Amino acid sequence: MVAHTVLIVLGCRLAPGAGVQGAILRRLERALAAYTFGSEAQFVVSGGAVWHGVTEAQAMGDWLRSKGVPKSAILMEAHSKNTFENAQRVAELLRQTHDQPTELALATCAWHMPRALRAFRRYGLHPVALPAVSAEPARFSNNFRVVRELIATGVDTLRGWAAP
């Protein structure tokens, strides 16, 4: 297989009815904007959490197909439950499906990007950041994001995930 671009999109909460909106929609739109139709580029949608009976990966794959992305251009990783599992399972999937180095890009929320990039580096992948800009959060929401990422980074460190 020839080296080509792989656009990795990390999942997150789905709206009731498996709706793709909010953060997951912004991530998908950011990755789709970087996609060239007709190219050999591929998407890897990663997320195994089940919301309303549908995995994040399945919902993302369905959304991309609804936008005209061919099924053959979408790889699904539907088992991971957190950022480091996303990175680990995507790395495994890429080793199984690509025999040459690829250009990687990672789409997730801008506030989540530093920890996500650290996770992917941990598993030997060095994607370019495609940050999805979040809507301007309320003060409480922004503080929650900061605290969430600090706690998650502490947990990552305790588990040994944050180590290079």
GROMACS .gro file of N, CA, C and O in nm, residues 7-111:
model
  420
    7LEU      N    1  -0.662   1.038   0.855
    7LEU     CA    2  -0.726   1.137   0.940
    7LEU      C    3  -0.794   1.064   1.055
    7LEU      O    4  -0.892   0.992   1.034
    8ILE      N    5  -0.739   1.078   1.173
    8ILE     CA    6  -0.791   1.010   1.292
    8ILE      C    7  -0.889   1.105   1.362
    8ILE      O    8  -0.855   1.220   1.388
    9VAL      N    9  -1.008   1.054   1.391
    9VAL     CA   10  -1.108   1.135   1.461
    9VAL      C   11  -1.146   1.063   1.589
    9VAL      O   12  -1.186   0.946   1.587
   10LEU      N   13  -1.131   1.133   1.702
   10LEU     CA   14  -1.165   1.074   1.831
   10LEU      C   15  -1.311   1.099   1.864
   10LEU      O   16  -1.363   1.209   1.844
   11GLY      N   17  -1.374   0.996   1.916
   11GLY     CA   18  -1.515   1.004   1.952
   11GLY      C   19  -1.538   1.075   2.084
   11GLY      O   20  -1.446   1.103   2.160
   12CYS      N   21  -1.664   1.103   2.109
   12CYS     CA   22  -1.710   1.157   2.236
   12CYS      C   23  -1.861   1.139   2.241
   12CYS      O   24  -1.920   1.079   2.152
   13ARG      N   25  -1.922   1.191   2.344
   13ARG     CA   26  -2.064   1.170   2.370
   13ARG      C   27  -2.151   1.198   2.246
   13ARG      O   28  -2.131   1.297   2.176
   14LEU      N   29  -2.247   1.108   2.227
   14LEU     CA   30  -2.346   1.125   2.120
   14LEU      C   31  -2.476   1.177   2.181
   14LEU      O   32  -2.512   1.140   2.293
   15ALA      N   33  -2.545   1.258   2.107
   15ALA     CA   34  -2.674   1.311   2.152
   15ALA      C   35  -2.778   1.199   2.154
   15ALA      O   36  -2.760   1.096   2.087
   16PRO      N   37  -2.883   1.216   2.229
   16PRO     CA   38  -2.991   1.116   2.228
   16PRO      C   39  -3.034   1.085   2.085
   16PRO      O   40  -3.038   1.172   1.999
   17GLY      N   41  -3.061   0.956   2.059
   17GLY     CA   42  -3.097   0.915   1.925
   17GLY      C   43  -2.974   0.896   1.837
   17GLY      O   44  -2.984   0.893   1.716
   18ALA      N   45  -2.855   0.882   1.901
   18ALA     CA   46  -2.728   0.864   1.830
   18ALA      C   47  -2.698   0.981   1.738
   18ALA      O   48  -2.635   0.965   1.635
   19GLY      N   49  -2.742   1.099   1.777
   19GLY     CA   50  -2.719   1.216   1.694
   19GLY      C   51  -2.575   1.265   1.699
   19GLY      O   52  -2.514   1.269   1.803
   20VAL      N   53  -2.524   1.300   1.583
   20VAL     CA   54  -2.390   1.356   1.572
   20VAL      C   55  -2.406   1.508   1.574
   20VAL      O   56  -2.449   1.568   1.477
   21GLN      N   57  -2.376   1.564   1.690
   21GLN     CA   58  -2.384   1.709   1.706
   21GLN      C   59  -2.286   1.751   1.814
   21GLN      O   60  -2.225   1.667   1.879
   22GLY      N   61  -2.271   1.879   1.831
   22GLY     CA   62  -2.180   1.929   1.933
   22GLY      C   63  -2.035   1.896   1.903
   22GLY      O   64  -1.990   1.908   1.789
   23ALA      N   65  -1.961   1.853   2.004
   23ALA     CA   66  -1.817   1.831   1.992
   23ALA      C   67  -1.783   1.726   1.887
   23ALA      O   68  -1.690   1.744   1.808
   24ILE      N   69  -1.856   1.616   1.883
   24ILE     CA   70  -1.824   1.510   1.787
   24ILE      C   71  -1.845   1.560   1.643
   24ILE      O   72  -1.769   1.528   1.553
   25LEU      N   73  -1.946   1.644   1.624
   25LEU     CA   74  -1.971   1.702   1.492
   25LEU      C   75  -1.857   1.795   1.453
   25LEU      O   76  -1.807   1.791   1.340
   26ARG      N   77  -1.812   1.879   1.546
   26ARG     CA   78  -1.702   1.971   1.516
   26ARG      C   79  -1.575   1.895   1.480
   26ARG      O   80  -1.500   1.935   1.391
   27ARG      N   81  -1.549   1.785   1.549
   27ARG     CA   82  -1.431   1.702   1.518
   27ARG      C   83  -1.441   1.644   1.377
   27ARG      O   84  -1.345   1.646   1.301
   28LEU      N   85  -1.558   1.592   1.345
   28LEU     CA   86  -1.579   1.533   1.212
   28LEU      C   87  -1.568   1.639   1.102
   28LEU      O   88  -1.505   1.616   0.999
   29GLU      N   89  -1.627   1.754   1.125
   29GLU     CA   90  -1.621   1.861   1.025
   29GLU      C   91  -1.477   1.908   1.004
   29GLU      O   92  -1.436   1.936   0.891
   30ARG      N   93  -1.399   1.912   1.112
   30ARG     CA   94  -1.258   1.954   1.101
   30ARG      C   95  -1.180   1.855   1.017
   30ARG      O   96  -1.102   1.893   0.930
   31ALA      N   97  -1.201   1.725   1.042
   31ALA     CA   98  -1.131   1.622   0.964
   31ALA      C   99  -1.179   1.621   0.820
   31ALA      O  100  -1.098   1.609   0.727
   32LEU      N  101  -1.309   1.635   0.798
   32LEU     CA  102  -1.363   1.634   0.662
   32LEU      C  103  -1.308   1.750   0.582
   32LEU      O  104  -1.281   1.736   0.462
   33ALA      N  105  -1.286   1.865   0.646
   33ALA     CA  106  -1.230   1.981   0.576
   33ALA      C  107  -1.087   1.952   0.527
   33ALA      O  108  -1.043   2.012   0.429
   34ALA      N  109  -1.017   1.861   0.592
   34ALA     CA  110  -0.880   1.826   0.553
   34ALA      C  111  -0.877   1.712   0.451
   34ALA      O  112  -0.771   1.680   0.398
   35TYR      N  113  -0.991   1.652   0.425
   35TYR     CA  114  -1.001   1.535   0.336
   35TYR      C  115  -1.012   1.580   0.191
   35TYR      O  116  -1.081   1.676   0.159
   36THR      N  117  -0.945   1.508   0.104
   36THR     CA  118  -0.955   1.534  -0.040
   36THR      C  119  -1.030   1.418  -0.103
   36THR      O  120  -0.981   1.305  -0.104
   37PHE      N  121  -1.151   1.446  -0.150
   37PHE     CA  122  -1.230   1.342  -0.214
   37PHE      C  123  -1.156   1.288  -0.335
   37PHE      O  124  -1.092   1.362  -0.408
   38GLY      N  125  -1.161   1.157  -0.353
   38GLY     CA  126  -1.094   1.093  -0.465
   38GLY      C  127  -0.948   1.060  -0.437
   38GLY      O  128  -0.882   0.996  -0.518
   39SER      N  129  -0.898   1.103  -0.324
   39SER     CA  130  -0.759   1.072  -0.288
   39SER      C  131  -0.753   0.935  -0.221
   39SER      O  132  -0.855   0.870  -0.201
   40GLU      N  133  -0.634   0.894  -0.185
   40GLU     CA  134  -0.619   0.768  -0.113
   40GLU      C  135  -0.623   0.790   0.038
   40GLU      O  136  -0.594   0.699   0.114
   41ALA      N  137  -0.659   0.910   0.079
   41ALA     CA  138  -0.668   0.939   0.222
   41ALA      C  139  -0.774   0.852   0.287
   41ALA      O  140  -0.872   0.813   0.223
   42GLN      N  141  -0.752   0.822   0.414
   42GLN     CA  142  -0.846   0.741   0.490
   42GLN      C  143  -0.878   0.808   0.621
   42GLN      O  144  -0.797   0.883   0.675
   43PHE      N  145  -0.995   0.775   0.673
   43PHE     CA  146  -1.033   0.815   0.807
   43PHE      C  147  -1.018   0.695   0.899
   43PHE      O  148  -1.044   0.581   0.857
   44VAL      N  149  -0.977   0.720   1.021
   44VAL     CA  150  -0.990   0.621   1.127
   44VAL      C  151  -1.076   0.687   1.233
   44VAL      O  152  -1.037   0.789   1.291
   45VAL      N  153  -1.197   0.634   1.252
   45VAL     CA  154  -1.286   0.687   1.354
   45VAL      C  155  -1.271   0.597   1.476
   45VAL      O  156  -1.279   0.475   1.466
   46SER      N  157  -1.243   0.658   1.590
   46SER     CA  158  -1.208   0.580   1.709
   46SER      C  159  -1.297   0.615   1.826
   46SER      O  160  -1.300   0.730   1.871
   47GLY      N  161  -1.368   0.515   1.875
   47GLY     CA  162  -1.450   0.534   1.993
   47GLY      C  163  -1.544   0.416   2.012
   47GLY      O  164  -1.627   0.388   1.926
   48GLY      N  165  -1.528   0.348   2.123
   48GLY     CA  166  -1.610   0.230   2.150
   48GLY      C  167  -1.719   0.251   2.253
   48GLY      O  168  -1.796   0.159   2.280
   49ALA      N  169  -1.727   0.371   2.309
   49ALA     CA  170  -1.835   0.395   2.405
   49ALA      C  171  -1.969   0.387   2.332
   49ALA      O  172  -1.981   0.434   2.218
   50VAL      N  173  -2.065   0.326   2.397
   50VAL     CA  174  -2.198   0.311   2.338
   50VAL      C  175  -2.290   0.416   2.399
   50VAL      O  176  -2.305   0.425   2.520
   51TRP      N  177  -2.352   0.493   2.313
   51TRP     CA  178  -2.448   0.595   2.353
   51TRP      C  179  -2.578   0.565   2.279
   51TRP      O  180  -2.579   0.561   2.157
   52HIS      N  181  -2.682   0.541   2.354
   52HIS     CA  182  -2.814   0.521   2.293
   52HIS      C  183  -2.810   0.405   2.192
   52HIS      O  184  -2.873   0.411   2.087
   53GLY      N  185  -2.732   0.301   2.223
   53GLY     CA  186  -2.727   0.182   2.140
   53GLY      C  187  -2.632   0.185   2.022
   53GLY      O  188  -2.630   0.092   1.941
   54VAL      N  189  -2.552   0.291   2.009
   54VAL     CA  190  -2.461   0.305   1.895
   54VAL      C  191  -2.322   0.343   1.945
   54VAL      O  192  -2.310   0.428   2.033
   55THR      N  193  -2.219   0.280   1.889
   55THR     CA  194  -2.083   0.321   1.927
   55THR      C  195  -2.050   0.454   1.861
   55THR      O  196  -2.104   0.489   1.755
   56GLU      N  197  -1.957   0.525   1.923
   56GLU     CA  198  -1.910   0.651   1.867
   56GLU      C  199  -1.855   0.628   1.726
   56GLU      O  200  -1.885   0.705   1.634
   57ALA      N  201  -1.777   0.521   1.709
   57ALA     CA  202  -1.717   0.494   1.578
   57ALA      C  203  -1.824   0.470   1.472
   57ALA      O  204  -1.813   0.520   1.360
   58GLN      N  205  -1.926   0.394   1.507
   58GLN     CA  206  -2.033   0.366   1.410
   58GLN      C  207  -2.105   0.495   1.369
   58GLN      O  208  -2.130   0.519   1.251
   59ALA      N  209  -2.137   0.578   1.467
   59ALA     CA  210  -2.205   0.704   1.437
   59ALA      C  211  -2.118   0.793   1.349
   59ALA      O  212  -2.167   0.856   1.254
   60MET      N  213  -1.987   0.799   1.378
   60MET     CA  214  -1.897   0.881   1.298
   60MET      C  215  -1.885   0.827   1.157
   60MET      O  216  -1.886   0.903   1.059
   61GLY      N  217  -1.871   0.695   1.144
   61GLY     CA  218  -1.864   0.633   1.012
   61GLY      C  219  -1.990   0.660   0.930
   61GLY      O  220  -1.983   0.694   0.811
   62ASP      N  221  -2.105   0.646   0.993
   62ASP     CA  222  -2.232   0.673   0.924
   62ASP      C  223  -2.238   0.819   0.878
   62ASP      O  224  -2.282   0.849   0.766
   63TRP      N  225  -2.195   0.911   0.964
   63TRP     CA  226  -2.198   1.053   0.929
   63TRP      C  227  -2.106   1.080   0.810
   63TRP      O  228  -2.146   1.150   0.716
   64LEU      N  229  -1.985   1.025   0.813
   64LEU     CA  230  -1.892   1.047   0.701
   64LEU      C  231  -1.949   0.992   0.571
   64LEU      O  232  -1.940   1.058   0.466
   65ARG      N  233  -2.009   0.874   0.575
   65ARG     CA  234  -2.070   0.817   0.454
   65ARG      C  235  -2.184   0.907   0.405
   65ARG      O  236  -2.201   0.924   0.284
   66SER      N  237  -2.259   0.967   0.496
   66SER     CA  238  -2.369   1.056   0.456
   66SER      C  239  -2.316   1.182   0.387
   66SER      O  240  -2.391   1.248   0.315
   67LYS      N  241  -2.189   1.212   0.408
   67LYS     CA  242  -2.126   1.329   0.345
   67LYS      C  243  -2.051   1.291   0.216
   67LYS      O  244  -1.982   1.374   0.158
   68GLY      N  245  -2.062   1.164   0.175
   68GLY     CA  246  -2.002   1.123   0.049
   68GLY      C  247  -1.869   1.053   0.059
   68GLY      O  248  -1.809   1.019  -0.043
   69VAL      N  249  -1.820   1.030   0.180
   69VAL     CA  250  -1.694   0.958   0.196
   69VAL      C  251  -1.721   0.809   0.171
   69VAL      O  252  -1.811   0.752   0.230
   70PRO      N  253  -1.646   0.746   0.080
   70PRO     CA  254  -1.671   0.605   0.053
   70PRO      C  255  -1.641   0.516   0.173
   70PRO      O  256  -1.549   0.544   0.251
   71LYS      N  257  -1.719   0.412   0.188
   71LYS     CA  258  -1.701   0.318   0.300
   71LYS      C  259  -1.557   0.265   0.303
   71LYS      O  260  -1.500   0.246   0.410
   72SER      N  261  -1.498   0.245   0.185
   72SER     CA  262  -1.361   0.192   0.178
   72SER      C  263  -1.257   0.289   0.234
   72SER      O  264  -1.144   0.250   0.262
   73ALA      N  265  -1.294   0.415   0.253
   73ALA     CA  266  -1.201   0.515   0.306
   73ALA      C  267  -1.217   0.534   0.456
   73ALA      O  268  -1.158   0.625   0.514
   74ILE      N  269  -1.296   0.447   0.520
   74ILE     CA  270  -1.323   0.463   0.663
   74ILE      C  271  -1.286   0.334   0.736
   74ILE      O  272  -1.340   0.228   0.708
   75LEU      N  273  -1.192   0.345   0.828
   75LEU     CA  274  -1.158   0.234   0.918
   75LEU      C  275  -1.220   0.266   1.053
   75LEU      O  276  -1.212   0.380   1.100
   76MET      N  277  -1.280   0.165   1.114
   76MET     CA  278  -1.344   0.187   1.244
   76MET      C  279  -1.271   0.114   1.354
   76MET      O  280  -1.239  -0.004   1.341
   77GLU      N  281  -1.246   0.186   1.460
   77GLU     CA  282  -1.192   0.130   1.584
   77GLU      C  283  -1.301   0.151   1.687
   77GLU      O  284  -1.321   0.263   1.733
   78ALA      N  285  -1.374   0.046   1.720
   78ALA     CA  286  -1.495   0.060   1.803
   78ALA      C  287  -1.483  -0.013   1.937
   78ALA      O  288  -1.582  -0.068   1.985
   79HIS      N  289  -1.363  -0.012   1.997
   79HIS     CA  290  -1.345  -0.080   2.125
   79HIS      C  291  -1.290   0.010   2.235
   79HIS      O  292  -1.305  -0.022   2.352
   80SER      N  293  -1.226   0.120   2.199
   80SER     CA  294  -1.161   0.204   2.300
   80SER      C  295  -1.262   0.282   2.382
   80SER      O  296  -1.368   0.320   2.334
   81LYS      N  297  -1.227   0.302   2.508
   81LYS     CA  298  -1.315   0.373   2.602
   81LYS      C  299  -1.254   0.502   2.655
   81LYS      O  300  -1.318   0.576   2.728
   82ASN      N  301  -1.128   0.530   2.621
   82ASN     CA  302  -1.064   0.653   2.667
   82ASN      C  303  -0.955   0.692   2.569
   82ASN      O  304  -0.926   0.619   2.474
   83THR      N  305  -0.894   0.806   2.592
   83THR     CA  306  -0.796   0.861   2.499
   83THR      C  307  -0.677   0.769   2.476
   83THR      O  308  -0.633   0.751   2.363
   84PHE      N  309  -0.624   0.710   2.583
   84PHE     CA  310  -0.507   0.624   2.564
   84PHE      C  311  -0.544   0.494   2.495
   84PHE      O  312  -0.466   0.440   2.418
   85GLU      N  313  -0.664   0.443   2.519
   85GLU     CA  314  -0.709   0.326   2.443
   85GLU      C  315  -0.730   0.363   2.297
   85GLU      O  316  -0.700   0.282   2.209
   86ASN      N  317  -0.780   0.485   2.270
   86ASN     CA  318  -0.790   0.531   2.131
   86ASN      C  319  -0.654   0.519   2.064
   86ASN      O  320  -0.641   0.461   1.956
   87ALA      N  321  -0.553   0.576   2.128
   87ALA     CA  322  -0.418   0.578   2.071
   87ALA      C  323  -0.363   0.436   2.052
   87ALA      O  324  -0.309   0.402   1.946
   88GLN      N  325  -0.375   0.353   2.154
   88GLN     CA  326  -0.323   0.218   2.148
   88GLN      C  327  -0.391   0.138   2.037
   88GLN      O  328  -0.326   0.073   1.955
   89ARG      N  329  -0.523   0.142   2.032
   89ARG     CA  330  -0.596   0.063   1.933
   89ARG      C  331  -0.581   0.116   1.792
   89ARG      O  332  -0.577   0.039   1.696
   90VAL      N  333  -0.572   0.248   1.776
   90VAL     CA  334  -0.547   0.304   1.643
   90VAL      C  335  -0.408   0.264   1.596
   90VAL      O  336  -0.390   0.226   1.479
   91ALA      N  337  -0.309   0.268   1.684
   91ALA     CA  338  -0.174   0.226   1.647
   91ALA      C  339  -0.173   0.080   1.601
   91ALA      O  340  -0.112   0.047   1.499
   92GLU      N  341  -0.243  -0.006   1.674
   92GLU     CA  342  -0.252  -0.147   1.635
   92GLU      C  343  -0.321  -0.162   1.500
   92GLU      O  344  -0.275  -0.238   1.414
   93LEU      N  345  -0.430  -0.091   1.481
   93LEU     CA  346  -0.505  -0.098   1.356
   93LEU      C  347  -0.419  -0.053   1.238
   93LEU      O  348  -0.416  -0.117   1.133
   94LEU      N  349  -0.346   0.056   1.256
   94LEU     CA  350  -0.262   0.106   1.147
   94LEU      C  351  -0.147   0.010   1.116
   94LEU      O  352  -0.109  -0.006   1.000
   95ARG      N  353  -0.091  -0.054   1.218
   95ARG     CA  354   0.015  -0.153   1.193
   95ARG      C  355  -0.040  -0.270   1.112
   95ARG      O  356   0.030  -0.327   1.029
   96GLN      N  357  -0.165  -0.307   1.134
   96GLN     CA  358  -0.226  -0.419   1.062
   96GLN      C  359  -0.263  -0.383   0.918
   96GLN      O  360  -0.265  -0.470   0.832
   97THR      N  361  -0.295  -0.257   0.893
   97THR     CA  362  -0.350  -0.221   0.763
   97THR      C  363  -0.258  -0.139   0.674
   97THR      O  364  -0.287  -0.121   0.557
   98HIS      N  365  -0.148  -0.089   0.726
   98HIS     CA  366  -0.058  -0.004   0.647
   98HIS      C  367   0.084  -0.057   0.658
   98HIS      O  368   0.137  -0.070   0.767
   99ASP      N  369   0.145  -0.082   0.542
   99ASP     CA  370   0.281  -0.135   0.544
   99ASP      C  371   0.387  -0.027   0.523
   99ASP      O  372   0.504  -0.057   0.520
  100GLN      N  373   0.347   0.097   0.506
  100GLN     CA  374   0.442   0.207   0.495
  100GLN      C  375   0.398   0.320   0.587
  100GLN      O  376   0.280   0.332   0.617
  101PRO      N  377   0.493   0.402   0.629
  101PRO     CA  378   0.456   0.515   0.713
  101PRO      C  379   0.353   0.603   0.642
  101PRO      O  380   0.354   0.616   0.520
  102THR      N  381   0.265   0.659   0.719
  102THR     CA  382   0.163   0.746   0.663
  102THR      C  383   0.172   0.884   0.727
  102THR      O  384   0.232   0.901   0.832
  103GLU      N  385   0.112   0.979   0.660
  103GLU     CA  386   0.097   1.112   0.718
  103GLU      C  387  -0.028   1.105   0.804
  103GLU      O  388  -0.135   1.071   0.754
  104LEU      N  389  -0.013   1.136   0.930
  104LEU     CA  390  -0.125   1.126   1.023
  104LEU      C  391  -0.171   1.264   1.067
  104LEU      O  392  -0.089   1.353   1.088
  105ALA      N  393  -0.303   1.276   1.083
  105ALA     CA  394  -0.360   1.397   1.140
  105ALA      C  395  -0.464   1.354   1.243
  105ALA      O  396  -0.531   1.252   1.226
  106LEU      N  397  -0.473   1.429   1.351
  106LEU     CA  398  -0.562   1.394   1.461
  106LEU      C  399  -0.662   1.506   1.484
  106LEU      O  400  -0.625   1.620   1.507
  107ALA      N  401  -0.792   1.470   1.479
  107ALA     CA  402  -0.898   1.567   1.506
  107ALA      C  403  -0.962   1.535   1.640
  107ALA      O  404  -1.013   1.425   1.663
  108THR      N  405  -0.954   1.631   1.729
  108THR     CA  406  -1.024   1.627   1.857
  108THR      C  407  -1.043   1.772   1.900
  108THR      O  408  -0.999   1.864   1.830
  109CYS      N  409  -1.108   1.794   2.011
  109CYS     CA  410  -1.130   1.930   2.059
  109CYS      C  411  -0.995   1.996   2.094
  109CYS      O  412  -0.904   1.929   2.144
  110ALA      N  413  -0.986   2.124   2.070
  110ALA     CA  414  -0.861   2.196   2.096
  110ALA      C  415  -0.816   2.180   2.240
  110ALA      O  416  -0.697   2.159   2.267
  111TRP      N  417  -0.908   2.186   2.335
  111TRP     CA  418  -0.872   2.175   2.477
  111TRP      C  419  -0.824   2.034   2.514
  111TRP      O  420  -0.755   2.016   2.611
   0.00000   0.00000   0.00000
